[in-house]
XYZ file of C-alpha atoms in Angstrom:
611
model
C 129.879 87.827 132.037
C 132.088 85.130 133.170
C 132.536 81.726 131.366
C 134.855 78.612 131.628
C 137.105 77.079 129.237
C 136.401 73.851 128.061
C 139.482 71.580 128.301
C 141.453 71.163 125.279
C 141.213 67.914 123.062
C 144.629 65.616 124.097
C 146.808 64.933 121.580
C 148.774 61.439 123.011
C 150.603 59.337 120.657
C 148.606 56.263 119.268
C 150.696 53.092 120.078
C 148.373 50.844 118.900
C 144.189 50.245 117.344
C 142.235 52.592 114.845
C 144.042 55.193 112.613
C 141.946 58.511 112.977
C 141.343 60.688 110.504
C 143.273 64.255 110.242
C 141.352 67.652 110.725
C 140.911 67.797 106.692
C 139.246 64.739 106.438
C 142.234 62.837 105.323
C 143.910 59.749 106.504
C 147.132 60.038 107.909
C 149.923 58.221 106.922
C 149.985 54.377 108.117
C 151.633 53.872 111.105
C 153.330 50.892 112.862
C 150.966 48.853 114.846
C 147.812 51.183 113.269
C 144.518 50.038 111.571
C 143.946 52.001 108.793
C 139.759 53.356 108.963
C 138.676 54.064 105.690
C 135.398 53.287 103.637
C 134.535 49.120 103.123
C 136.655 47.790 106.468
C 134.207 45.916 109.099
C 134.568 47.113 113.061
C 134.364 44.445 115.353
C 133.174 42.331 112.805
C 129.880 43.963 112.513
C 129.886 47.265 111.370
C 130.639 48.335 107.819
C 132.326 52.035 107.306
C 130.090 53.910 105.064
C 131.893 57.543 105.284
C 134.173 59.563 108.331
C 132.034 62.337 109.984
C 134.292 64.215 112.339
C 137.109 63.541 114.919
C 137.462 64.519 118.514
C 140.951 64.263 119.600
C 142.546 60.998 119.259
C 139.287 59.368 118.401
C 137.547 58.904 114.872
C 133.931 59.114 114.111
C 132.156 57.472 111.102
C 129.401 56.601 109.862
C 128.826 52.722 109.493
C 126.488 49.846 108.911
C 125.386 47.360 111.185
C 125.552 44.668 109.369
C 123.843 41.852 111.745
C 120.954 44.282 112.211
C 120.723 46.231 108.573
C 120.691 49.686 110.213
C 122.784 52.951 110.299
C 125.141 53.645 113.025
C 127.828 55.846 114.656
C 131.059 54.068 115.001
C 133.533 56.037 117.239
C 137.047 54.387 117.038
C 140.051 55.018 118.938
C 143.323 53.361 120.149
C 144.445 51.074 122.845
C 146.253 52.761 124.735
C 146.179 53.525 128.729
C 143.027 55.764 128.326
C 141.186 53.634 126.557
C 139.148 51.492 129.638
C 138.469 54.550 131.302
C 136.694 55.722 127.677
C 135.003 52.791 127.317
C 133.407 52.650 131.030
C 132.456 56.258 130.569
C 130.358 54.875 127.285
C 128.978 51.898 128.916
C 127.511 54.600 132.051
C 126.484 57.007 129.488
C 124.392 54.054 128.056
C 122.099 54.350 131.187
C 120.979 57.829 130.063
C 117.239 56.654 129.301
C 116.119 59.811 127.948
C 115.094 59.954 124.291
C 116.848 63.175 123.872
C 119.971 61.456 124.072
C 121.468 59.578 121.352
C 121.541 56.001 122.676
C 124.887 53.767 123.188
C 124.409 50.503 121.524
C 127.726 49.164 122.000
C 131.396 49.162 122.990
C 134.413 47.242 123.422
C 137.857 46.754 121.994
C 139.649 43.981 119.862
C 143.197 43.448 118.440
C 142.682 46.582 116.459
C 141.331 49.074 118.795
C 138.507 50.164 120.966
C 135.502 50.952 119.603
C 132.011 52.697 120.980
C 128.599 52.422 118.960
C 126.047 54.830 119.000
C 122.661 55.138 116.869
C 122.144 57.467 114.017
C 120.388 60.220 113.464
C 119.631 61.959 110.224
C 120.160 65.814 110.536
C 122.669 68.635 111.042
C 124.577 69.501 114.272
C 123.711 73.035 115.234
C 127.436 74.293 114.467
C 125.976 73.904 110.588
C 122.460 75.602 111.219
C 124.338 78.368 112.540
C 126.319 78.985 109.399
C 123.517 80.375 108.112
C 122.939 83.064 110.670
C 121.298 83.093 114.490
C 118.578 80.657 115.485
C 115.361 82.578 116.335
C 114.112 83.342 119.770
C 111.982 80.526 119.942
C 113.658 78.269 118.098
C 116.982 79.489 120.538
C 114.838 78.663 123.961
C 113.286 75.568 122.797
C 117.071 73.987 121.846
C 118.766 75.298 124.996
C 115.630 74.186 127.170
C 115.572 70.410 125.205
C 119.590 70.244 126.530
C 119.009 71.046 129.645
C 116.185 68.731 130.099
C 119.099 65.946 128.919
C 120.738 67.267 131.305
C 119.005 67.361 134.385
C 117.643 63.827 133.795
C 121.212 62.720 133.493
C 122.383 64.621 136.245
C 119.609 62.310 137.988
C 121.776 59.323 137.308
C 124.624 60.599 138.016
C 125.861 61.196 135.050
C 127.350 64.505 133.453
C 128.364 65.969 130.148
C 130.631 68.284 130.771
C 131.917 69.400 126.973
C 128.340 70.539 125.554
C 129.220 72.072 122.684
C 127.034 72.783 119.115
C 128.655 69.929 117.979
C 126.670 67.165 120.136
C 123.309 68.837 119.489
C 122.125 67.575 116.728
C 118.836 68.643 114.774
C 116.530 65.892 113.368
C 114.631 66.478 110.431
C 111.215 66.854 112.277
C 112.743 69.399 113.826
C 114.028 67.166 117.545
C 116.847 67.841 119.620
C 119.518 64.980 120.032
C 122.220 65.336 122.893
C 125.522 63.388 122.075
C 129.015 62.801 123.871
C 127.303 62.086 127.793
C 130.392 60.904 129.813
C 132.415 59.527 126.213
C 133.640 62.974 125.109
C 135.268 64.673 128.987
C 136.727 60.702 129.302
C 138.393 61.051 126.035
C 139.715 64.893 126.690
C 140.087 64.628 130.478
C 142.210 66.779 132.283
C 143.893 66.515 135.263
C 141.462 69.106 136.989
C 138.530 67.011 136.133
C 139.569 64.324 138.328
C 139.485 66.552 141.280
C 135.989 67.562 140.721
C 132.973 66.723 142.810
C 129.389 66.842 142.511
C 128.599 70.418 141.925
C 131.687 71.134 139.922
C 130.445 68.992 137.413
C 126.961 70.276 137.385
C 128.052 73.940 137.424
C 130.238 72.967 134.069
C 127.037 71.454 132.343
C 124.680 75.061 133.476
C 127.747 76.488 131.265
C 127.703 74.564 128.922
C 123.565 75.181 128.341
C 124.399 78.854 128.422
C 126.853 78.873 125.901
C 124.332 76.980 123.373
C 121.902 79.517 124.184
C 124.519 82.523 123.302
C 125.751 80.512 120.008
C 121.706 80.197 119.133
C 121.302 83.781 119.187
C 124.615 85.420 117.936
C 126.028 82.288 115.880
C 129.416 82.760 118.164
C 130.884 80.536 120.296
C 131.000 82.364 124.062
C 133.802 79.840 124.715
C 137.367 80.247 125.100
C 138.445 77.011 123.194
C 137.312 77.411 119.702
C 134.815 74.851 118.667
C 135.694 73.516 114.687
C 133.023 75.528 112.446
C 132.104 78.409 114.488
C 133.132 82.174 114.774
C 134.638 82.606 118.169
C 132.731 85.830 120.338
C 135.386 88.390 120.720
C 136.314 89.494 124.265
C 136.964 93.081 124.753
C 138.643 94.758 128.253
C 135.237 94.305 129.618
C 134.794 90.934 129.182
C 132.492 88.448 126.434
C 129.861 90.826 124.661
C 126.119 90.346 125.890
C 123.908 88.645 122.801
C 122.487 92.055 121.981
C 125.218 93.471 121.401
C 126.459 90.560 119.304
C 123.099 90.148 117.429
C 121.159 93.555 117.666
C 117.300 92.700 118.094
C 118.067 89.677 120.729
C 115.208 89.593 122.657
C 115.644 91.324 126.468
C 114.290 88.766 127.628
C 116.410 85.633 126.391
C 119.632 88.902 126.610
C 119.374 88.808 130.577
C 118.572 84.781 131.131
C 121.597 83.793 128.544
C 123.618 86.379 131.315
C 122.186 84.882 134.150
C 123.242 81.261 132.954
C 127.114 82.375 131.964
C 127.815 84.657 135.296
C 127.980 82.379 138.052
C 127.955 85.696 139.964
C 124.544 86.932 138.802
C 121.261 86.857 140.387
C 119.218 84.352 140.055
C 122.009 82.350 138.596
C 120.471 78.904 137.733
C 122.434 76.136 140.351
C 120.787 73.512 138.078
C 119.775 72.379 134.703
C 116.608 71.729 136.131
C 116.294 75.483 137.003
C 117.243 76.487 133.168
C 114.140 74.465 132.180
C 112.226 76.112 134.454
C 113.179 79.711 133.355
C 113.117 78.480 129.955
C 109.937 77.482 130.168
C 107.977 80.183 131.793
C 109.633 82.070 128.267
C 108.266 79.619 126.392
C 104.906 79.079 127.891
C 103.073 76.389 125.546
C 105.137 77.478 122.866
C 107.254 75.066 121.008
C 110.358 74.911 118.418
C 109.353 71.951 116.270
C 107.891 73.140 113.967
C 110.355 76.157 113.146
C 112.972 73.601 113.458
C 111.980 71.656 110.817
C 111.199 73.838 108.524
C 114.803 75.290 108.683
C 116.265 72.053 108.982
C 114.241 71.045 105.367
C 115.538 74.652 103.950
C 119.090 74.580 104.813
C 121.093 75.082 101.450
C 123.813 73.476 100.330
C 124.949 71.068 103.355
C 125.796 67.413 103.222
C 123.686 65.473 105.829
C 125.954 64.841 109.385
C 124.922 62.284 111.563
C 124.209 62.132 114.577
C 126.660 60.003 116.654
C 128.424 59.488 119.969
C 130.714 62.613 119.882
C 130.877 66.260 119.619
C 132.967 66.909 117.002
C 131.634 67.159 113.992
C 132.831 67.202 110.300
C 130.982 67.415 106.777
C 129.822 63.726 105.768
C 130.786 62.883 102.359
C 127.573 61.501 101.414
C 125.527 63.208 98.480
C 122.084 62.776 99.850
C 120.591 65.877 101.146
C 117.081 65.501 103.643
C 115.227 67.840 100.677
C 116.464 64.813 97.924
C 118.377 67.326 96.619
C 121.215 66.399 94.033
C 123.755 68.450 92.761
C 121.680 72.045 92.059
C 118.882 71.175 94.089
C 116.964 69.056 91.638
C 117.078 65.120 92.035
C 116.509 63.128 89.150
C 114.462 60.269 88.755
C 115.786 57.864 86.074
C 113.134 57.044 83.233
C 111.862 52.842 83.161
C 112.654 50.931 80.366
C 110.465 50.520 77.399
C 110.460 51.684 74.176
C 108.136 53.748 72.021
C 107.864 53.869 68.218
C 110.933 54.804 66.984
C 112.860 53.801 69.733
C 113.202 54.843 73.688
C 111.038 57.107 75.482
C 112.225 60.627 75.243
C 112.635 62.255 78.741
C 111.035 65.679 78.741
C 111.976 67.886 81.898
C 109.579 69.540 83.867
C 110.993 71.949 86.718
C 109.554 72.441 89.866
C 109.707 76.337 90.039
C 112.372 78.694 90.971
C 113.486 78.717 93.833
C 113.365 75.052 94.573
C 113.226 75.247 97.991
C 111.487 78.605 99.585
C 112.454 79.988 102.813
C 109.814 80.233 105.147
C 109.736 82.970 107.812
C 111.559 82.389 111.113
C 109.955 84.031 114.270
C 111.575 86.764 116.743
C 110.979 88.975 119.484
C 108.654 88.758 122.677
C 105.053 88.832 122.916
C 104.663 92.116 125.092
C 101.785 91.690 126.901
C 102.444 87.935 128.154
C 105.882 88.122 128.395
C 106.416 84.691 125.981
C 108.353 84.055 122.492
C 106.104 84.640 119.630
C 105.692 81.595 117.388
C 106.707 81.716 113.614
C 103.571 82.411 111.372
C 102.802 79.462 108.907
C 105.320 79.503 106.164
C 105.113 78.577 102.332
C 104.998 74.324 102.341
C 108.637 73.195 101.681
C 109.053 71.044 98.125
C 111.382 68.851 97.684
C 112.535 71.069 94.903
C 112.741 67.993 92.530
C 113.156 67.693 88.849
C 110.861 64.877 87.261
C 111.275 63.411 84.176
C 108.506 62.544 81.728
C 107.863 60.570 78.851
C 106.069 62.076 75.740
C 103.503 58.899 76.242
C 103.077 60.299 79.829
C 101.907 63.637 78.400
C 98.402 63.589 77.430
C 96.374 66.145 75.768
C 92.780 67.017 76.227
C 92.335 65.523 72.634
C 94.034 62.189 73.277
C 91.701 62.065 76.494
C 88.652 62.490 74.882
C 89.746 59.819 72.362
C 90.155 57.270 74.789
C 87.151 57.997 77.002
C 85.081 57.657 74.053
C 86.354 53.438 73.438
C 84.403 53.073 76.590
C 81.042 51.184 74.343
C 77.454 51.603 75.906
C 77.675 47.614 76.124
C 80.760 47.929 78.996
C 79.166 50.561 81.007
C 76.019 48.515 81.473
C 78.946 46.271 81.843
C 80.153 47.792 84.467
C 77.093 49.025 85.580
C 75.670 45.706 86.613
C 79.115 44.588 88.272
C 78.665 47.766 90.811
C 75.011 46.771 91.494
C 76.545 43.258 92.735
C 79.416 44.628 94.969
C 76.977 47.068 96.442
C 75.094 44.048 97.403
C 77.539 42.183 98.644
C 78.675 45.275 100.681
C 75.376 45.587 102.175
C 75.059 41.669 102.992
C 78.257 42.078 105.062
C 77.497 45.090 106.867
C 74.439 42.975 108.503
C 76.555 39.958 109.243
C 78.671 42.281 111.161
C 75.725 43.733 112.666
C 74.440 40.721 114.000
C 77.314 39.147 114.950
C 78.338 42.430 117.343
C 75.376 42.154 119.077
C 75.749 38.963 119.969
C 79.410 39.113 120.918
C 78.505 42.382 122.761
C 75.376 40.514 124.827
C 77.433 37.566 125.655
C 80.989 40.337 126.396
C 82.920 39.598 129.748
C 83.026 42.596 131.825
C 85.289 45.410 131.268
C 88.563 45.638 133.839
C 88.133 48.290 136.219
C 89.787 51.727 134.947
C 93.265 52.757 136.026
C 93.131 53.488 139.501
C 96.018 55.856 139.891
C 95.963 59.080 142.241
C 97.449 61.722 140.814
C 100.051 63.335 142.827
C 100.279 67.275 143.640
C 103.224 67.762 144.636
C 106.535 66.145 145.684
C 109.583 67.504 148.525
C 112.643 66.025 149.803
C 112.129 64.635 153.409
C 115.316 64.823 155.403
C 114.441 64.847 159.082
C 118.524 64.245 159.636
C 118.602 67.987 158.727
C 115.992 69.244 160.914
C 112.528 70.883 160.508
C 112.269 72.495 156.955
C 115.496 71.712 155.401
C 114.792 71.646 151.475
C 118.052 69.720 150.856
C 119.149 66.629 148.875
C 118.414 67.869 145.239
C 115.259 68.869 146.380
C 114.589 70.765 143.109
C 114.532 67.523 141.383
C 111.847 65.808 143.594
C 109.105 66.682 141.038
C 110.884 64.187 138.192
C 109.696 61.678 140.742
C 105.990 62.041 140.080
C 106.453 63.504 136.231
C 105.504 60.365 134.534
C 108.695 59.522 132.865
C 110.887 56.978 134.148
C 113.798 58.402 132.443
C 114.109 61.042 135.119
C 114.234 60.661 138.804
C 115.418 62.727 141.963
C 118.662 61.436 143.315
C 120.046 61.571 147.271
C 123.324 62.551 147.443
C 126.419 60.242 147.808
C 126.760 58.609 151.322
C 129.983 56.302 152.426
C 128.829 52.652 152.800
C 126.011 53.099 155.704
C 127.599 49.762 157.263
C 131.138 51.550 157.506
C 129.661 54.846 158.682
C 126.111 54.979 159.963
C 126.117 58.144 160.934
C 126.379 59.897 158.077
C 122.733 57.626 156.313
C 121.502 58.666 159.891
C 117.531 57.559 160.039
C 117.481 58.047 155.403
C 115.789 60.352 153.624
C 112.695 60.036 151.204
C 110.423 62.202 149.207
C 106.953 63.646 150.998
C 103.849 63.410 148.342
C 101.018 65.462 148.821
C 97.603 64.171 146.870
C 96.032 67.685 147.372
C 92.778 65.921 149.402
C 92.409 62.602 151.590
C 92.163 59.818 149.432
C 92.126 56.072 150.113
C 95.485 54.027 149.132
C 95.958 50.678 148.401
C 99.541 50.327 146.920
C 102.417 52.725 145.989
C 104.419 51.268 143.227
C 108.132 52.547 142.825
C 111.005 52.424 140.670
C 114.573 52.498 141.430
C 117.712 53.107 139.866
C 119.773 50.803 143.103
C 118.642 47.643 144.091
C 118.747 46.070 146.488
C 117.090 48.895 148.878
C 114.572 49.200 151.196
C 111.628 51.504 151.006
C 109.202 52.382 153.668
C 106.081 53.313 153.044
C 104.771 56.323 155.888
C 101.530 58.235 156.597
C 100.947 61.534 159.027
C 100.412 59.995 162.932
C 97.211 59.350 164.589
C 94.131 60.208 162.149
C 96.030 61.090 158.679
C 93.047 61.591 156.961
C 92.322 64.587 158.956
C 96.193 65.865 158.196
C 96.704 69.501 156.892
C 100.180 70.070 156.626
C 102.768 67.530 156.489
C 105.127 67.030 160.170
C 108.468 68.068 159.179
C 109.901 67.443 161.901
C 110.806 64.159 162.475
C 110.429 60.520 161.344
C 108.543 59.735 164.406
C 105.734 62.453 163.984
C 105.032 59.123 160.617
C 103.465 55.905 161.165
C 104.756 52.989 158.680
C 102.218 51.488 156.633
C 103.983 49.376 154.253
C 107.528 48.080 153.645
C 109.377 46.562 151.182
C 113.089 45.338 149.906
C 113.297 45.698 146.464
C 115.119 43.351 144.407
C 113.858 44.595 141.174
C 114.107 48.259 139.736
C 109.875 48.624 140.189
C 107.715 46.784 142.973
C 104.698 47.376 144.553
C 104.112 48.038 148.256
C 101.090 46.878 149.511
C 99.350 49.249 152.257
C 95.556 50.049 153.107
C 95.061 53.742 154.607
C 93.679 57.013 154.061
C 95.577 60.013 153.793
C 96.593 63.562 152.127
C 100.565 63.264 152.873
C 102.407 59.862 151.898
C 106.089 59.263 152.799
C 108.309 57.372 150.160
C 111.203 56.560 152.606
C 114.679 55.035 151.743
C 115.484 52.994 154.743
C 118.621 51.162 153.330
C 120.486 52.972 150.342
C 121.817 51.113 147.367
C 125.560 51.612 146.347
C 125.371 53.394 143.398
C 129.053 53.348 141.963
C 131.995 52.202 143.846
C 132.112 53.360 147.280
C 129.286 55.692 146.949
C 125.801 54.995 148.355
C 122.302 56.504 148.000
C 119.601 55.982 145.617
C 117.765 57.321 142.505
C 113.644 57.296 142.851
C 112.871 57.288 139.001
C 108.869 56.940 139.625
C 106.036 56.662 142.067
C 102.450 55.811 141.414
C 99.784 55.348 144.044
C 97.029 53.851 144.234
C-alpha cells in the first residue's frame, strides 16, 4: 500500500504581524515588530480573543468573538511577511466552497499588525480527539470518509483543492455532522516548492489520499501518513510497507479492509481517480445507512475533553474553555447555583440529588457487515444520553405526600364552584370562536383567487459530457461529475477542463462542449434554466435533428447531427432560456467559455432545470 507524504509545516522567521502561539500552548517570548495574541486583544477591530485552539505552522488559531455581530468565530492569525497575499487569496477562493460541509470563510485581510482569516465556529471535537478513545466504527468510519469526499468533489467542481486533509480539519458537530476545514488556506500556508509544479490531477490524486488516510485513521486510530499529525499514533511501516487496517485493528470489516487499500495504492484496481468515485463506493457500502446518529451519540459520550472548535485550519489543539457539550463541570456533574431567598432561619439549604452513576452511559457502537446485502450494519438504539448533571434543591422544594395533601385540601368547595363556573365561560368562549373561524373560512375560501399552477419541472434521468471535439463516444471532460449538474444542489456542479483564452487559441475551445440530458420519455419543454459558476458565457440550448420527439438514442457524433432551439448570454450566474419543443435528449451547450482564474478558461454548470 503506497501513500504520500504530506508536506511539512514551514517554519520562516516572522518579521512582522501576529505572535503565534508555541506547540504547548504558550506564548513565545515578545519579539521586535510582533503583536502579542493572547486572551482580551480585538483583531481587526472586530473580533475579541476568547481562548488559542491550535497552530499550524507560522499561523495561530483562536477562538474569538465577533463583536459587531455577537457570534463565535475562528480567528486564524499570521504575519506579514512575503507569503502572506498568497494565504490570504487562497482564503478568499476557498470562500467560494458553497457546500455546507465546509466550514465557511467569513473574512480576511491584514492591518498594521498582521494578516488575519475568519472562519465560523463550530461546536464539537476534531476527529484526532474521537480517536483517542479507540477506532470509529464501520459505519460511523464510511459515513465520515464518504461526507469528506463529498466536500471534496464539490470543491474539486470549483476548482478548488485541499490538499492537507488531515483528522485535524474534520471536525464532528454535536448532532453528529461532518465539517471540512483548511480548503486552499492550509497547502498556501505550508506550500512547497513541488506544489507549485502541480496540475490538475496532481492535486486531485493528493485529495483521493488524503480521503483514504481518514478512512485508515477511522478504523485503526493511526495516522497512515508519513508526517506525523499532532495527537495521533503514527501506523508503523514494516519491510513490506504500511499495515492493511485489519491487521492494525483486528475485526475491520473486509469490506471497508480492501476499499481503504484501493483508495491508498494508486496502483490497485479499481483505484478511485476521483472523490466523486469514493462516494460512490462508499455509498453502495453504505446503502441508506447513515452515521448521524452514532456520531452523536459518541460525540455526547466522549469523556473528559475540552470542546475544540471548529475553525479555518487543520491543526488542532485542546481549547482552554471549561464547558463540555454534556454541561459537564469538573467530575461530570454541573451545578446549578440555588436563587436567592431565605427560609425560616435563614437561607435555603441546598440538598444534592445525583443523577446516577455513571453520569454519562456509553451506548453501543455498531461493526461488521451485513452478510447477506453486503452493507454496514447500523448501531442498535442505545441507553438515552443524560447530561449527567447534579441539581441542587431546596428543603422547601421537597415536598412530602403529607405536605401535599395539606395543601390540596385549602382548595374550599366555594373556589371549585369558583373555578368551576370560570371553565364553563372559557369553554364558551372557545366554542364562539371556533364558529367565527368557521364562517369566516368559508367565505374567504368561496371568494379564494386561484391557486398558481404546480411546479412544472421535468425531472432529469440522466446527465453525460458532450464533447463532439473528441469524436463519437468520448466520455471525457470530468464526465463522472456530470450528474452534480442535475443533483439539485447548487453547491456542486461538473466543470470543463482549463482551455487558453479561446480568442488567443481557438483551436483548442474547438466547436465547446456541454452536457447531454436524457428525460427518460418525450416530453414537451418550455425553458431550461441554468446556473453558472463564469459569466459572461454563452449557452446553447440543442435538441436531436429532424423529429426529436421520435429520438432513441442521443447522436454522438457531432454538433451538427443537433438543431439549436434556444440561446442565451448569461450575464448573471442563473437565467432562463426560453425554447418551445418536444424531445427525450436536450443539449446544454457552452458556446463561449468564461475565464475562470487568470489565464484559464472553461466553465462550471452548477444546475439545470427544465421545464
Amino acid at each position: 500500500m503506497d501513500d504520500s507524504s504530506v508536506t511539512p509545516e514551514k517554519e520562516d522567521s516572522l518579521p512582522t504581524g501576529y505572535m503565534p502561539i508555541d506547540a504547548t500552548g504558550g506564548t513565545q517570548p515578545v519579539l521586535a515588530g510582533l503583536t502579542p495574541l493572547v486572551p482580551g486583544v480585538l483583531v481587526a477591530d472586530q473580533y475579541r480573543l476568547v481562548s488559542p485552539a491550535g497552530r499550524m505552522g507560522s499561523a495561530s488559531r483562536w477562538k474569538a468573538n465577533d463583536e459587531s455581530l455577537s457570534r463565535p468565530v475562528m480567528v486564524f492569525a499570521f504575519a506579514n511577511d512575503h507569503d502572506a497575499m498568497a494565504v490570504l487569496e487562497a482564503a478568499r477562493e476557498a470562500s467560494g466552497a458553497m457546500d455546507a460541509r465546509f466550514l465557511r470563510i467569513l473574512d480576511a485581510g491584514q492591518d498594521a499588525d498582521g494578516a488575519y482569516i475568519i472562519s465560523e465556529w463550530a461546536e464539537g471535537y476534531t476527529l484526532t480527539e474521537l480517536l483517542t478513545q479507540g477506532p470509529l466504527s464501520s459505519v460511523e468510519a464510511a459515513w465520515v470518509t464518504r461526507e469528506v469526499a463529498t466536500a471534496l468533489a464539490s470543491a474539486h467542481a470549483l476548482h478548488l483543492f485541499h490538499m492537507r486533509v488531515n483528522p485535524s480539519d474534520v471536525h464532528i458537530t454535536a448532532n453528529g455532522s461532518v465539517k471540512l476545514s483548511g480548503l486552499m488556506v492550509e497547502a498556501a500556508l505550508t506550500e512547497s516548492a513541488s506544489d507549485k509544479a502541480m496540475g490538475r490531477a496532481e492535486m486531485e490524486a493528493a485529495d483521493v489520499a488524503g480521503c483514504g488516510r481518514i478512512l485508515y485513521a477511522c478504523l485503526t486510530a493511526q495516522w497512515p501518513g508519513t508526517t506525523p499529525v499532532l495527537g495521533m499514533e503514527t501506523a508503523k511501516r514494516t519491510e513490506a510497507g504500511l499495515p492493511t487496517p485489519a491487521q492494525v485493528a483486528p475485526g475491520t470489516s473486509a469490506a471497508l479492509n480492501k476499499l481503504t487499500y484501493q483508495i491508498l495504492s494508486s496502483t490497485a484496481p479499481g483505484h478511485p481517480s476521483s472523490p466523486n468515485r469514493i462516494v460512490e463506493m462508499l455509498s453502495a457500502e453504505l446503502g441508506t445507512t447513515t452515521g448521524v446518529a452514532d456520531l452523536a451519540r459518541r460525540v455526547g459520550t466522549v469523556p473528559n475533553l475540552s470542546v475544540v472548535s471548529a475553525g479555518a485550519d487543520g491543526m488542532s489543539g485542546v481549547s482552554q474553555t471549561s464547558e463540555t457539550l454534556t454541561g459537564q463541570a469538573g467530575q461530570g456533574a454541573s451545578v446549578v447555583a440555588p436563587q436567592a431567598g431565605g427560609t425560616q432561619g435563614g437561607a435555603k439549604r441546598p440538598v444534592f440529588i445525583p443523577s446516577g452513576e455513571p453520569s454519562v452511559p456509553t451506548a453501543p457502537m455498531p461493526s461488521g457487515f451485513d452478510a447477506p446485502t453486503g452493507g454496514l450494519v447500523p448501531s442498535a438504539p442505545g441507553p438515552a444520553v443524560e447530561s449527567g448533571r447534579v441539581t441542587i434543591h431546596t428543603v422547601d422544594e421537597i415536598e412530602s405526600d403529607e405536605d401535599r395533601r395539606r395543601r390540596v385540601a385549602f382548595l374550599s368547595r366555594r373556589q371549585i364552584r369558583q373555578w368551576s363556573v370560570g371553565i364553563l365561560i372559557l369553554a364558551a368562549l372557545v366554542v364562539v370562536a371556533i364558529i367565527t373561524t368557521i364562517i369566516l373560512l368559508g367565505y374567504r375560501g368561496a371568494n379564494k383567487a386561484p391557486e398558481p399552477p404546480a411546479d412544472t419541472k421535468i425531472p432529469v434521468v440522466s446527465a453525460q459530457v458532450f464533447d463532439p471535439l473528441d469524436g463519437p463516444g468520448d466520455e471525457d471532460e470530468n464526465n463522472d461529475m456530470a450528474s452534480f449538474a442535475i443533483d439539485g444542489n447548487p453547491a456542486t456542479g461538473w466543470r470543463t477542463y482549463d482551455y487558453p483564452s479561446p480568442q488567443e487559441n481557438p483551436n483548442q475551445w474547438g466547436m465547446g462542449v456541454g452536457l447531454v440530458l436524457d428525460l427518460g420519455t418525450s416530453k414537451t419543454i418550455t425553458s431550461v434554466t441554468v446556473t453558472l459558476r463564469g459569466i459572461p458565457s454563452t449557452i446553447g440550448v440543442y435538441v436531436p435533428s429532424g423529429d426529436p420527439a421520435t429520438v432513441i438514442e442521443p447522436p454522438m457524433d457531432s454538433l451538427t447531427s443537433w438543431t439549436q432551439v434556444g440561446q442565451l448570454t448569461f450575464t448573471t450566474p442563473t437565467a432562463s432560456i426560453p425554447v418551445s419543443t418536444t424531445s427525450r435528449y436536450v443539449v446544454v451547450y457552452i458556446l463561449s467559455p468564461a475565464e475562470m482564474t487568470p489565464g484559464n478558461w472553461g466553465q462550471s454548470v452548477m444546475e439545470i432545470v427544465i421545464r
